[in-house]
Protein backbone atom coordinates (compact mmCIF):
# COMPACT_ATOMS: atom_id res chain seq x y z
CA MET A 1 4.37 7.34 12.95
CA THR A 2 6.44 8.78 10.16
CA ILE A 3 9.27 6.84 8.48
CA SER A 4 11.52 8.47 6.13
CA VAL A 5 13.87 6.57 3.82
CA ALA A 6 16.81 8.07 2.02
CA ASP A 7 19.91 6.72 0.16
CA VAL A 8 23.38 6.12 2.39
CA PRO A 9 25.87 5.77 -0.64
CA GLU A 10 28.76 5.16 1.77
CA LYS A 11 26.88 2.22 3.32
CA ASP A 12 25.55 1.09 -0.20
CA ARG A 13 21.87 1.10 1.10
CA PHE A 14 18.57 3.03 1.63
CA GLU A 15 17.76 3.16 5.14
CA ALA A 16 14.04 3.74 6.42
CA ARG A 17 14.17 5.64 9.87
CA ASP A 18 11.05 6.70 12.15
CA ASP A 19 10.43 10.27 13.69
CA ASP A 20 13.13 9.54 16.71
CA GLY A 21 16.00 8.54 14.39
CA THR A 22 15.55 4.91 14.80
CA LEU A 23 16.43 2.48 11.70
CA ALA A 24 13.23 0.67 10.70
CA GLY A 25 15.05 -1.21 7.84
CA VAL A 26 17.13 -1.09 4.86
CA ILE A 27 17.60 -2.22 1.51
CA THR A 28 21.27 -3.14 0.51
CA TYR A 29 22.40 -2.55 -3.54
CA GLN A 30 25.46 -2.87 -5.45
CA VAL A 31 26.24 -0.45 -8.13
CA THR A 32 28.43 -1.29 -11.60
CA GLY A 33 28.16 1.41 -14.09
CA ASN A 34 24.55 1.96 -14.81
CA VAL A 35 23.37 -1.36 -13.16
CA ILE A 36 22.02 -1.56 -9.85
CA ALA A 37 21.32 -5.01 -8.07
CA TYR A 38 19.23 -4.70 -4.94
CA THR A 39 20.39 -7.29 -2.63
CA HIS A 40 18.79 -7.56 0.64
CA THR A 41 15.78 -6.01 2.24
CA LYS A 42 15.46 -6.29 6.06
CA VAL A 43 12.75 -4.56 8.46
CA GLU A 44 13.36 -4.22 11.91
CA PRO A 45 10.91 -6.59 13.98
CA ALA A 46 9.33 -3.79 15.97
CA PHE A 47 8.39 -2.13 12.70
CA GLU A 48 7.12 -5.07 10.73
CA GLY A 49 3.85 -5.06 9.38
CA HIS A 50 3.89 -1.20 9.04
CA GLY A 51 4.64 -0.88 5.25
CA VAL A 52 8.45 -0.04 5.70
CA GLY A 53 9.15 -2.60 3.20
CA GLY A 54 7.37 -1.28 0.77
CA LEU A 55 8.54 2.45 1.38
CA LEU A 56 11.86 0.96 0.90
CA ALA A 57 11.24 -0.50 -2.19
CA ARG A 58 9.49 2.37 -3.57
CA ALA A 59 12.19 4.74 -2.99
CA ALA A 60 15.14 2.51 -4.24
CA MET A 61 13.19 2.36 -7.91
CA GLU A 62 12.51 6.00 -7.81
CA ASP A 63 15.89 6.66 -7.12
CA ALA A 64 17.17 4.17 -10.07
CA GLN A 65 14.85 5.61 -12.23
CA ALA A 66 15.56 9.00 -11.77
CA LYS A 67 19.41 7.95 -12.16
CA HIS A 68 18.38 6.18 -15.48
CA ARG A 69 19.53 2.36 -13.96
CA LEU A 70 18.75 -0.81 -15.05
CA VAL A 71 17.85 -3.00 -11.69
CA VAL A 72 18.62 -6.40 -10.97
CA PRO A 73 16.36 -7.44 -8.13
CA ILE A 74 18.40 -9.81 -6.72
CA CYS A 75 16.22 -9.37 -3.23
CA PRO A 76 13.04 -11.58 -3.35
CA PHE A 77 11.23 -9.32 -1.45
CA LEU A 78 11.84 -6.53 -3.96
CA ALA A 79 11.46 -9.28 -6.83
CA SER A 80 7.96 -9.88 -5.30
CA TRP A 81 7.07 -6.25 -4.91
CA LEU A 82 7.83 -5.45 -8.49
CA ASP A 83 5.17 -8.23 -9.42
CA GLU A 84 2.59 -5.55 -8.21
CA HIS A 85 4.15 -2.51 -9.15
CA HIS A 86 4.38 -2.84 -13.39
CA GLU A 87 5.28 1.03 -13.06
CA TYR A 88 8.98 0.21 -13.17
CA GLU A 89 9.06 -2.89 -15.66
CA LYS A 90 11.11 -0.77 -18.40
CA ILE A 91 13.96 -0.34 -15.61
CA VAL A 92 13.84 -3.84 -14.30
CA ALA A 93 16.36 -6.96 -15.79
CA ARG A 94 13.83 -9.95 -15.16
CA THR A 95 16.50 -12.31 -17.09
CA HIS A 96 19.96 -12.44 -16.65
CA ARG A 97 22.59 -15.19 -18.18
CA ARG A 98 26.07 -16.50 -16.08
CA VAL A 99 29.04 -14.88 -17.54
CA LYS A 100 31.45 -17.47 -17.99
């Protein structure tokens, strides 16, 4: 089984699909200027345990890096994934302050 990941900007998300076009998972985002906040990752139950979440995370981070965006990893899955993938550390905002 091959999984392809593509940005779907009209839905503010990356989608992972199998060879038949079946949706395997998504990672949602919000963009403000050059900052992108990844808000949620969801893998469909039939595709869990096949690396779909990692494929989504890598595609999202590669896209952010190519577009020179600062990443805010709101999604717990992505934040955890980034703990193991230090190659993206330069573009990740690990701390933030609440704006009043």
